[in-house]
Short mmCIF file of C-alpha atoms and ligand atoms in Angstrom, two decimals:
data_model
loop_
_atom_site.label_atom_id
_atom_site.label_comp_id
_atom_site.label_asym_id
_atom_site.label_seq_id
_atom_site.Cartn_x
_atom_site.Cartn_y
_atom_site.Cartn_z
CA UNK A 47 -3.06 -60.61 31.91
CA UNK A 48 -4.90 -57.34 32.28
CA UNK A 49 -6.60 -56.31 29.09
CA UNK A 50 -5.59 -52.80 28.01
CA UNK A 51 -7.29 -51.18 25.04
CA UNK A 52 -6.81 -47.73 23.66
CA UNK A 53 -8.44 -44.89 21.83
CA UNK A 54 -5.84 -42.93 19.87
CA UNK A 55 -7.59 -40.24 17.83
CA UNK A 56 -5.75 -37.76 15.64
CA UNK A 57 -7.18 -34.39 16.64
CA UNK A 58 -7.97 -32.96 13.26
CA UNK A 59 -11.57 -31.85 13.66
CA UNK A 60 -14.77 -32.91 15.34
CA UNK A 61 -15.28 -36.46 16.60
CA UNK A 62 -16.48 -38.63 13.72
CA UNK A 63 -19.05 -41.36 14.45
CA UNK A 64 -16.57 -43.91 13.11
CA UNK A 65 -14.12 -42.78 15.78
CA UNK A 66 -16.82 -42.87 18.40
CA UNK A 67 -17.72 -46.43 17.45
CA UNK A 68 -14.05 -47.44 17.73
CA UNK A 69 -13.92 -45.83 21.17
CA UNK A 70 -17.09 -47.66 22.25
CA UNK A 71 -15.79 -51.06 21.13
CA UNK A 72 -12.44 -50.54 22.86
CA UNK A 73 -14.13 -49.26 25.99
CA UNK A 74 -16.55 -52.19 26.11
CA UNK A 75 -13.84 -54.74 25.56
CA UNK A 76 -11.82 -53.28 28.41
CA UNK A 77 -14.78 -53.00 30.76
CA UNK A 78 -16.00 -56.50 29.86
CA UNK A 79 -12.61 -57.87 30.90
CA UNK A 80 -12.14 -55.65 33.94
CA UNK A 81 -9.25 -54.15 32.04
CA UNK A 82 -8.11 -50.65 31.26
CA UNK A 83 -9.13 -48.25 28.55
CA UNK A 84 -6.61 -45.51 27.81
CA UNK A 85 -6.74 -42.43 25.64
CA UNK A 86 -3.81 -41.23 23.59
CA UNK A 87 -3.97 -38.12 21.48
CA UNK A 88 -2.00 -38.62 18.28
CA UNK A 89 -0.93 -35.02 18.01
CA UNK A 90 2.38 -35.28 16.21
CA UNK A 91 1.25 -33.46 13.09
CA UNK A 92 1.77 -29.98 14.48
CA UNK A 93 0.62 -28.16 11.34
CA UNK A 94 -2.83 -29.65 11.64
CA UNK A 95 -2.88 -29.73 15.41
CA UNK A 96 -5.52 -27.77 17.29
CA UNK A 97 -6.41 -27.69 20.96
CA UNK A 98 -10.01 -27.19 19.91
CA UNK A 99 -10.01 -30.54 18.15
CA UNK A 100 -8.57 -32.20 21.26
CA UNK A 101 -11.34 -30.60 23.28
CA UNK A 102 -13.97 -31.78 20.79
CA UNK A 103 -12.76 -35.36 21.22
CA UNK A 104 -12.67 -35.18 25.01
CA UNK A 105 -16.12 -33.54 25.06
CA UNK A 106 -17.39 -36.27 22.75
CA UNK A 107 -16.15 -39.00 25.07
CA UNK A 108 -17.67 -37.26 28.05
CA UNK A 109 -20.98 -36.79 26.29
CA UNK A 110 -21.06 -40.47 25.38
CA UNK A 111 -20.27 -41.24 29.00
CA UNK A 112 -17.10 -43.14 28.15
CA UNK A 113 -14.59 -42.91 30.95
CA UNK A 114 -10.91 -43.76 30.68
CA UNK A 115 -8.12 -44.89 32.93
CA UNK A 116 -5.10 -42.82 33.83
CA UNK A 117 -4.02 -39.60 32.18
CA UNK A 118 -4.57 -38.73 28.57
CA UNK A 119 -1.25 -39.31 26.81
CA UNK A 120 0.07 -36.88 24.23
CA UNK A 121 1.99 -38.70 21.53
CA UNK A 122 3.87 -35.52 20.74
CA UNK A 123 5.30 -35.42 24.26
CA UNK A 124 6.91 -38.80 23.67
CA UNK A 125 8.93 -38.08 20.53
CA UNK A 126 12.28 -38.45 22.32
CA UNK A 127 11.33 -41.93 23.39
CA UNK A 128 10.32 -42.82 19.82
CA UNK A 129 13.65 -41.48 18.52
CA UNK A 130 15.49 -43.49 21.13
CA UNK A 131 13.83 -46.68 19.92
CA UNK A 132 14.92 -45.92 16.37
CA UNK A 133 18.48 -45.66 17.68
CA UNK A 134 18.08 -48.91 19.59
CA UNK A 135 16.92 -50.58 16.43
CA UNK A 136 20.01 -49.38 14.60
CA UNK A 137 22.15 -50.73 17.44
CA UNK A 138 20.34 -54.07 17.20
CA UNK A 139 20.99 -54.20 13.47
CA UNK A 140 17.26 -53.97 12.76
CA UNK A 141 17.33 -50.54 11.16
CA UNK A 142 19.81 -48.45 9.21
CA UNK A 143 20.61 -44.97 8.00
CA UNK A 144 19.74 -44.32 4.42
CA UNK A 145 21.59 -41.48 2.68
CA UNK A 146 19.82 -41.50 -0.63
CA UNK A 147 19.53 -38.17 -2.35
CA UNK A 148 16.28 -36.86 -3.73
CA UNK A 149 17.55 -37.54 -7.24
CA UNK A 150 18.43 -41.12 -6.46
CA UNK A 151 15.01 -41.74 -4.95
CA UNK A 152 13.39 -40.15 -7.96
CA UNK A 153 15.37 -42.45 -10.24
CA UNK A 154 14.32 -45.50 -8.18
CA UNK A 155 10.72 -44.42 -8.42
CA UNK A 156 10.93 -44.11 -12.16
CA UNK A 157 12.50 -47.54 -12.48
CA UNK A 158 9.89 -49.12 -10.19
CA UNK A 159 7.07 -47.75 -12.31
CA UNK A 160 8.78 -48.89 -15.48
CA UNK A 161 9.39 -52.41 -14.22
CA UNK A 162 6.18 -52.69 -12.23
CA UNK A 163 7.79 -53.17 -8.83
CA UNK A 164 5.47 -52.88 -5.88
CA UNK A 165 8.05 -51.07 -3.75
CA UNK A 166 10.40 -48.59 -5.23
CA UNK A 167 13.20 -48.37 -2.68
CA UNK A 168 16.03 -50.68 -3.70
CA UNK A 169 17.49 -51.07 -0.20
CA UNK A 170 20.87 -49.73 -1.39
CA UNK A 171 21.90 -48.63 2.12
CA UNK A 172 20.65 -51.73 3.90
CA UNK A 173 23.97 -53.49 3.99
CA UNK A 174 26.24 -50.63 3.01
CA UNK A 175 28.25 -50.44 6.20
CA UNK A 176 31.50 -49.63 4.43
CA UNK A 177 30.16 -47.13 1.92
CA UNK A 178 31.43 -43.58 2.23
CA UNK A 179 28.76 -41.39 3.80
CA UNK A 180 27.66 -38.36 1.77
CA UNK A 181 28.40 -35.29 3.88
CA UNK A 182 25.65 -33.08 2.52
CA UNK A 183 22.78 -35.48 3.12
CA UNK A 184 20.82 -35.85 6.32
CA UNK A 185 19.87 -39.51 6.50
CA UNK A 186 16.54 -41.09 7.25
CA UNK A 187 16.33 -44.28 9.30
CA UNK A 188 14.75 -47.29 7.60
CA UNK A 189 13.72 -50.57 9.10
CA UNK A 190 15.19 -53.82 7.85
CA UNK A 191 11.96 -55.47 6.82
CA UNK A 192 12.14 -59.24 6.38
CA UNK A 193 13.01 -60.21 2.82
CA UNK A 194 11.42 -63.62 2.76
CA UNK A 195 8.46 -65.45 4.17
CA UNK A 196 5.18 -63.98 5.30
CA UNK A 197 3.93 -61.59 7.90
CA UNK A 198 0.82 -63.03 9.50
CA UNK A 199 -1.86 -61.35 11.57
CA UNK A 200 -4.46 -63.42 13.37
CA UNK A 201 -7.13 -60.82 13.38
CA UNK A 202 -9.97 -61.29 15.85
CA UNK A 203 -12.50 -60.19 13.26
CA UNK A 204 -10.98 -60.92 9.88
CA UNK A 205 -9.23 -64.18 10.79
CA UNK A 206 -5.77 -65.00 9.56
CA UNK A 207 -4.36 -62.46 7.13
CA UNK A 208 -1.06 -63.08 5.49
CA UNK A 209 1.11 -60.87 3.44
CA UNK A 210 4.10 -61.97 1.45
CA UNK A 211 7.08 -60.07 2.79
CA UNK A 212 8.16 -59.16 -0.73
CA UNK A 213 5.19 -56.80 -0.64
CA UNK A 214 6.65 -54.86 2.27
CA UNK A 215 9.45 -52.34 1.96
CA UNK A 216 12.15 -50.97 4.21
CA UNK A 217 9.91 -48.14 5.28
CA UNK A 218 11.14 -45.05 7.07
CA UNK A 219 10.88 -44.92 10.85
CA UNK A 220 12.77 -41.67 11.42
CA UNK A 221 12.70 -38.78 8.99
CA UNK A 222 15.76 -36.78 8.03
CA UNK A 223 14.72 -34.01 10.43
CA UNK A 224 14.83 -36.56 13.24
CA UNK A 225 11.06 -36.84 13.63
CA UNK A 226 9.63 -40.33 14.05
CA UNK A 227 7.03 -41.53 11.56
CA UNK A 228 3.51 -42.43 12.58
CA UNK A 229 4.30 -46.12 12.17
CA UNK A 230 7.08 -46.00 14.76
CA UNK A 231 5.29 -43.74 17.24
CA UNK A 232 2.18 -45.92 17.34
CA UNK A 233 4.14 -49.08 18.02
CA UNK A 234 6.33 -47.56 20.73
CA UNK A 235 3.31 -46.02 22.42
CA UNK A 236 1.25 -49.18 22.19
CA UNK A 237 4.12 -51.11 23.71
CA UNK A 238 4.87 -48.61 26.47
CA UNK A 239 1.22 -48.27 27.37
CA UNK A 240 0.92 -52.04 27.65
CA UNK A 241 -1.79 -52.26 25.01
CA UNK A 242 -2.96 -55.85 24.70
CA UNK A 243 -5.73 -55.36 22.13
CA UNK A 244 -5.89 -52.94 19.24
CA UNK A 245 -9.42 -52.48 17.95
CA UNK A 246 -9.67 -50.09 15.01
CA UNK A 247 -11.07 -49.53 11.55
CA UNK A 248 -9.90 -51.88 8.81
CA UNK A 249 -8.49 -48.91 6.92
CA UNK A 250 -5.49 -49.47 9.23
CA UNK A 251 -4.97 -53.07 8.15
CA UNK A 252 -2.06 -52.21 5.83
CA UNK A 253 -0.35 -50.35 8.67
CA UNK A 254 -0.73 -53.37 10.89
CA UNK A 255 1.71 -55.47 8.87
CA UNK A 256 4.31 -52.74 9.08
CA UNK A 257 3.67 -52.24 12.76
CA UNK A 258 4.09 -55.96 13.33
CA UNK A 259 7.54 -55.77 11.73
CA UNK A 260 8.54 -53.11 14.26
CA UNK A 261 7.22 -55.18 17.18
CA UNK A 262 9.14 -58.19 15.88
CA UNK A 263 12.32 -56.19 15.33
CA UNK A 264 12.18 -55.02 18.97
CA UNK A 265 11.23 -58.51 20.11
CA UNK A 266 8.16 -57.04 21.73
CA UNK A 267 4.96 -59.03 22.01
CA UNK A 268 2.54 -57.91 19.32
CA UNK A 269 -0.92 -56.97 20.62
CA UNK A 270 -4.01 -58.78 19.41
CA UNK A 271 -5.77 -57.00 16.58
CA UNK A 272 -9.41 -56.63 15.72
CA UNK A 273 -10.11 -54.64 12.56
CA UNK A 274 -13.63 -53.36 12.20
CA UNK A 275 -15.26 -53.07 8.81
CA UNK A 276 -15.90 -49.42 8.00
CA UNK A 277 -19.27 -47.73 8.17
CA UNK A 278 -21.19 -47.28 4.93
CA UNK A 279 -24.37 -45.42 4.06
CA UNK A 280 -27.57 -47.36 3.26
CA UNK A 281 -26.63 -47.02 -0.42
CA UNK A 282 -23.47 -49.05 0.20
CA UNK A 283 -21.04 -46.18 -0.37
CA UNK A 284 -18.56 -45.19 2.34
CA UNK A 285 -20.39 -43.15 4.99
CA UNK A 286 -19.73 -39.52 4.22
CA UNK A 287 -21.13 -36.01 4.48
CA UNK A 288 -23.62 -36.57 1.74
CA UNK A 289 -25.32 -39.24 3.88
CA UNK A 290 -25.93 -36.65 6.60
CA UNK A 291 -24.43 -35.86 9.99
CA UNK A 292 -20.93 -37.18 10.58
CA UNK A 293 -19.69 -35.93 13.91
CA UNK A 294 -20.88 -36.71 17.41
CA UNK A 295 -21.43 -32.99 17.89
CA UNK A 296 -23.81 -32.86 14.92
CA UNK A 297 -25.81 -35.78 16.27
CA UNK A 298 -26.03 -34.07 19.64
CA UNK A 299 -27.25 -30.88 17.96
CA UNK A 300 -29.88 -32.88 16.08
CA UNK A 301 -31.35 -33.99 19.39
CA UNK A 302 -30.01 -37.53 19.72
CA UNK A 303 -29.43 -38.76 23.25
CA UNK A 304 -25.98 -40.08 24.09
CA UNK A 305 -27.38 -43.42 25.27
CA UNK A 306 -29.21 -43.81 21.97
CA UNK A 307 -26.16 -43.03 19.86
CA UNK A 308 -24.05 -45.33 22.03
CA UNK A 309 -26.57 -48.15 21.61
CA UNK A 310 -26.88 -47.52 17.88
CA UNK A 311 -23.13 -47.37 17.26
CA UNK A 312 -22.67 -50.55 19.26
CA UNK A 313 -25.22 -52.31 17.07
CA UNK A 314 -23.49 -50.92 14.01
CA UNK A 315 -21.16 -53.82 13.43
CA UNK A 316 -21.85 -55.91 16.53
CA UNK A 317 -24.91 -57.93 17.41
CA UNK A 318 -26.46 -59.87 20.23
CA UNK A 319 -29.14 -61.98 18.63
CA UNK A 320 -31.84 -59.70 17.35
CA UNK A 321 -31.60 -57.30 20.28
CA UNK A 322 -31.85 -53.71 19.14
CA UNK A 323 -32.03 -52.11 22.55
CA UNK A 324 -29.03 -53.00 24.63
CA UNK A 325 -28.33 -51.31 27.92
CA UNK A 326 -24.82 -50.29 28.79
CA UNK A 327 -24.72 -52.90 31.54
CA UNK A 328 -25.71 -55.68 29.16
CA UNK A 329 -23.31 -54.36 26.54
CA UNK A 330 -20.44 -54.66 29.02
CA UNK A 331 -21.61 -58.10 30.01
CA UNK A 332 -22.04 -59.39 26.47
CA UNK A 333 -19.43 -57.65 24.35
CA UNK A 334 -17.07 -59.96 22.48
CA UNK A 335 -15.25 -60.15 19.18
CA UNK A 336 -17.26 -63.11 17.92
CA UNK A 337 -20.29 -61.05 17.10
CA UNK A 338 -18.51 -58.34 15.16
CA UNK A 339 -19.68 -58.50 11.56
CA UNK A 340 -17.24 -58.85 8.70
CA UNK A 341 -19.22 -56.84 6.21
CA UNK A 342 -19.36 -53.03 6.30
CA UNK A 343 -22.09 -51.78 8.60
CA UNK A 344 -24.74 -49.54 7.09
CA UNK A 345 -25.62 -46.35 8.88
CA UNK A 346 -29.40 -46.13 8.95
CA UNK A 347 -30.87 -42.91 10.32
CA UNK A 348 -34.33 -44.47 10.59
CA UNK A 349 -33.04 -47.12 12.95
CA UNK A 350 -31.22 -44.52 14.95
CA UNK A 351 -34.47 -42.53 15.22
CA UNK A 352 -36.36 -45.50 16.56
CA UNK A 353 -33.65 -46.25 19.12
CA UNK A 354 -33.59 -42.58 20.10
CA UNK A 355 -37.37 -42.59 20.52
CA UNK A 356 -36.98 -45.56 22.85
CA UNK A 357 -34.42 -43.79 25.02
CA UNK A 358 -36.47 -40.60 25.10
CA UNK A 359 -39.31 -42.67 26.49
CA UNK A 360 -37.04 -44.24 29.07
CA UNK A 361 -35.48 -41.02 30.28
CA UNK A 362 -36.82 -39.42 33.45
CA UNK A 363 -38.68 -36.11 32.98
CA UNK A 364 -36.04 -34.17 34.90
CA UNK A 365 -33.16 -35.54 32.90
CA UNK A 366 -34.99 -35.11 29.60
CA UNK A 367 -35.86 -31.50 30.33
CA UNK A 368 -32.33 -30.81 31.52
CA UNK A 369 -30.89 -32.18 28.27
CA UNK A 370 -33.47 -30.32 26.21
CA UNK A 371 -32.96 -26.99 27.96
CA UNK A 372 -30.36 -25.51 25.59
CA UNK A 373 -32.68 -26.19 22.63
CA UNK A 374 -35.54 -24.14 24.08
CA UNK A 375 -33.13 -21.24 24.06
CA UNK A 376 -31.49 -21.87 20.69
CA UNK A 377 -34.65 -22.76 18.76
CA UNK A 378 -37.34 -20.73 20.49
CA UNK A 379 -35.42 -18.14 22.47
CA UNK A 380 -37.11 -19.35 25.63
CA UNK A 381 -35.47 -19.39 29.05
CA UNK A 382 -37.21 -22.30 30.67
CA UNK A 383 -38.70 -21.31 34.03
CA UNK A 384 -40.53 -23.28 36.72
CA UNK A 385 -43.99 -22.66 35.26
CA UNK A 386 -42.88 -23.97 31.89
CA UNK A 387 -41.18 -26.98 33.44
CA UNK A 388 -44.25 -27.87 35.52
CA UNK A 389 -46.49 -27.73 32.47
CA UNK A 390 -44.08 -29.75 30.34
CA UNK A 391 -43.90 -32.38 33.04
CA UNK A 392 -47.68 -32.53 33.22
CA UNK A 393 -47.81 -33.30 29.50
CA UNK A 394 -44.67 -35.36 29.32
CA UNK A 395 -46.13 -38.78 28.54
CA UNK A 396 -47.66 -37.61 25.32
CA UNK A 397 -44.66 -35.45 24.44
CA UNK A 398 -42.34 -38.39 24.93
CA UNK A 399 -44.44 -40.74 22.88
CA UNK A 400 -44.42 -38.31 19.94
CA UNK A 401 -40.72 -37.47 19.93
CA UNK A 402 -38.03 -39.18 17.86
CA UNK A 403 -35.50 -36.54 18.82
CA UNK A 404 -35.01 -33.97 21.55
CA UNK A 405 -35.62 -31.27 18.95
CA UNK A 406 -39.04 -32.67 18.24
CA UNK A 407 -39.71 -32.88 21.97
CA UNK A 408 -38.71 -29.24 22.35
CA UNK A 409 -40.68 -28.02 19.34
CA UNK A 410 -43.76 -29.88 20.53
CA UNK A 411 -43.56 -28.53 24.05
CA UNK A 412 -42.18 -25.01 23.59
CA UNK A 413 -45.69 -23.52 23.69
CA UNK A 414 -46.02 -24.58 27.31
CA UNK A 415 -43.10 -22.36 28.19
CA UNK A 416 -44.07 -19.37 26.06
CA UNK A 417 -45.33 -16.13 27.53
CA UNK A 418 -47.60 -13.64 25.84
CA UNK A 419 -47.32 -12.16 23.34
CA UNK A 420 -46.66 -15.32 21.36
CA UNK A 421 -45.91 -15.49 17.68
CA UNK A 422 -48.22 -17.29 15.27
CA UNK A 423 -46.65 -19.09 12.35
CA UNK A 424 -48.12 -18.79 8.88
CA UNK A 425 -50.33 -21.85 9.12
CA UNK A 426 -51.56 -20.87 12.57
CA UNK A 427 -52.51 -17.45 11.21
CA UNK A 428 -54.54 -19.15 8.51
CA UNK A 429 -56.38 -21.20 11.10
CA UNK A 430 -57.11 -18.11 13.14
CA UNK A 431 -58.64 -16.27 10.20
CA UNK A 432 -62.44 -15.98 10.45
CA UNK A 433 -62.49 -17.76 13.75
CA UNK A 434 -63.27 -14.85 16.09
CA UNK A 435 -66.86 -16.00 16.55
CA UNK A 436 -65.66 -19.40 17.75
CA UNK A 437 -63.03 -18.03 20.10
CA UNK A 438 -65.42 -15.44 21.54
CA UNK A 439 -67.98 -18.12 22.24
CA UNK A 440 -65.35 -20.31 23.84
CA UNK A 441 -64.25 -17.48 26.11
CA UNK A 442 -67.81 -16.95 27.24
CA UNK A 443 -68.14 -20.60 28.24
CA UNK A 444 -64.74 -20.78 29.89
CA UNK A 445 -65.11 -17.54 31.84
CA UNK A 446 -68.39 -18.55 33.36
CA UNK A 447 -67.22 -22.09 34.12
CA UNK A 448 -66.63 -22.81 37.78
CA UNK A 449 -66.00 -26.56 37.75
CA UNK A 450 -62.83 -28.42 36.88
CA UNK A 451 -61.07 -27.12 33.76
CA UNK A 452 -60.48 -30.59 32.38
CA UNK A 453 -59.67 -31.89 28.93
CA UNK A 454 -63.09 -33.58 28.84
CA UNK A 455 -64.87 -30.36 29.70
CA UNK A 456 -62.89 -28.38 27.10
CA UNK A 457 -63.60 -30.95 24.44
CA UNK A 458 -67.27 -30.95 25.32
CA UNK A 459 -67.44 -27.17 24.89
CA UNK A 460 -65.60 -27.34 21.60
CA UNK A 461 -68.08 -29.96 20.37
CA UNK A 462 -70.98 -27.78 21.43
CA UNK A 463 -69.55 -24.80 19.54
CA UNK A 464 -68.84 -26.99 16.52
CA UNK A 465 -72.47 -28.10 16.51
CA UNK A 466 -73.71 -24.58 16.85
CA UNK A 467 -71.40 -22.84 14.43
CA UNK A 468 -69.50 -25.27 12.19
CA UNK A 469 -71.89 -28.03 11.20
CA UNK A 470 -70.55 -30.30 13.90
CA UNK A 471 -66.99 -30.21 12.56
CA UNK A 472 -64.84 -30.40 15.69
CA UNK A 473 -61.62 -29.75 13.75
CA UNK A 474 -62.90 -26.32 12.70
CA UNK A 475 -63.00 -25.42 16.38
CA UNK A 476 -60.00 -27.32 17.66
CA UNK A 477 -57.64 -25.91 15.04
CA UNK A 478 -58.19 -22.25 15.94
CA UNK A 479 -57.90 -23.16 19.60
CA UNK A 480 -54.61 -24.93 18.89
CA UNK A 481 -53.33 -21.97 16.89
CA UNK A 482 -54.30 -19.57 19.68
CA UNK A 483 -52.68 -21.60 22.43
CA UNK A 484 -49.54 -22.80 20.68
CA UNK A 485 -48.92 -20.39 17.79
CA UNK A 486 -48.54 -23.47 15.57
CA UNK A 487 -50.63 -26.16 13.94
CA UNK A 488 -48.91 -29.21 15.39
CA UNK A 489 -49.06 -30.04 19.04
CA UNK A 490 -50.12 -32.76 21.44
CA UNK A 491 -53.86 -33.16 22.04
CA UNK A 492 -55.08 -29.61 22.38
CA UNK A 493 -57.77 -30.33 24.97
CA UNK A 494 -55.24 -31.86 27.27
CA UNK A 495 -52.79 -29.06 26.54
CA UNK A 496 -55.43 -26.46 27.47
CA UNK A 497 -56.10 -28.29 30.70
CA UNK A 498 -52.41 -28.17 31.53
CA UNK A 499 -52.14 -24.47 30.65
CA UNK A 500 -55.09 -23.87 32.97
CA UNK A 501 -58.14 -21.73 32.62
CA UNK A 502 -56.59 -18.33 33.07
CA UNK A 503 -53.63 -18.87 30.71
CA UNK A 504 -55.94 -20.44 28.13
CA UNK A 505 -58.30 -17.49 28.32
CA UNK A 506 -55.42 -15.02 28.18
CA UNK A 507 -54.06 -16.63 25.04
CA UNK A 508 -57.48 -16.66 23.38
CA UNK A 509 -57.96 -13.03 24.38
CA UNK A 510 -54.59 -12.15 22.89
CA UNK A 511 -55.80 -13.38 19.52
CA UNK A 512 -59.06 -11.56 19.75
N1 LIG B 725 -4.74 -41.91 15.02
C1 LIG B 725 -5.33 -42.90 14.21
C2 LIG B 725 -6.66 -42.41 13.66
O1 LIG B 725 -7.23 -41.49 14.24
C3 LIG B 725 -5.58 -44.19 14.91
C4 LIG B 725 -4.45 -45.08 14.82
C5 LIG B 725 -4.61 -46.44 15.43
O2 LIG B 725 -5.71 -46.84 15.85
O3 LIG B 725 -3.62 -47.11 15.47
O4 LIG B 725 -7.10 -42.93 12.67
#
């Protein structure tokens, strides 16, 4: 049997991390088993449908480097097939038309509340073959849910889950306007697409029992299910906006690398010993249902940061700079050119070791790519105040220097000036130099940075201040 898993997002907005995690688990399970991973867009709710949301999902998958097999299926395009199955079920005696009026349903609801019934619909049309059909009512189609016994799911994560069939109702599969309900569409699509394993959030567990009834009614083999505990915040509450970023796009904009988010989301609910860093290759090799946790996973930004820092360190300079490029523009209005890139590469080891996110990497290295005149932030301006004597002295030394313009040499000069003019306090010399060269007060080692900028650029920047 070829394993076929699926990712069936409803395109209602950006791609939520919960969705991304579901996609990752399905993708890994398929790849682990040399199976197929298919994408289906659940776009039947046309009022909420937007092409932009579909694009956001597809972009999210691409960014996370999750590929899929075959064409992307639109659920909406398959409504006729779903309708046909409802008709087949009627023909098989597994479903029936229900002609209840709004008033009758209202009355049933009232009675159910009064008597404490779990399900309100009294199944009055279930076996009403001979009843006269009301002419003015467009019927819905309801499934004949089993009346006795249990519906059992052997969930790969949760174990055996049983529900007494008296808890399940004759739910609607086709609305009075002829549109199939979600419950029916999902089952027909899962069947037609040959889905063997459904891996999804446990918020779908209640649907699963109903979907199983449809599979059984059609005498179709039910897929295996694995329901993942939902993601919570570190405070234990369901992960939501107030915990911070929610969508893949937000994480990307915060400077997280796709490999880092992939690794983090994989670890969020699945483990391989104590391994925190798991390569994609190993993930494919190791992924299984056994190590999926049963308790809600807690989204911990600190852990994500440390994983991101790891991947930043691992990434090649070219790839890192390529991924960071848009941020130089958006945050510093800098078009990165070859000079900037060469300097950033020269300082990359230290830049990498400091950065938890791409944004930090960009903020720390933007000064390399700046051209005069540069702006000085408030703190830098403070450090530049009353420092002309130091900078003038430095210029004198640098201008007359003919040897190598090395970090050691620059530091030595700064020390000399500190001894002469600032009671030996090196910081009082280094800080103005940093402010002059970077326009900020935080940067990698300033002596090394000056070496990378080179003598003439360093002198030009000092001159610009003076
Ligand atoms: N479209 C559903 C969602 O986005 C997924 C349904 C399913 O996995 O069966 O939540």
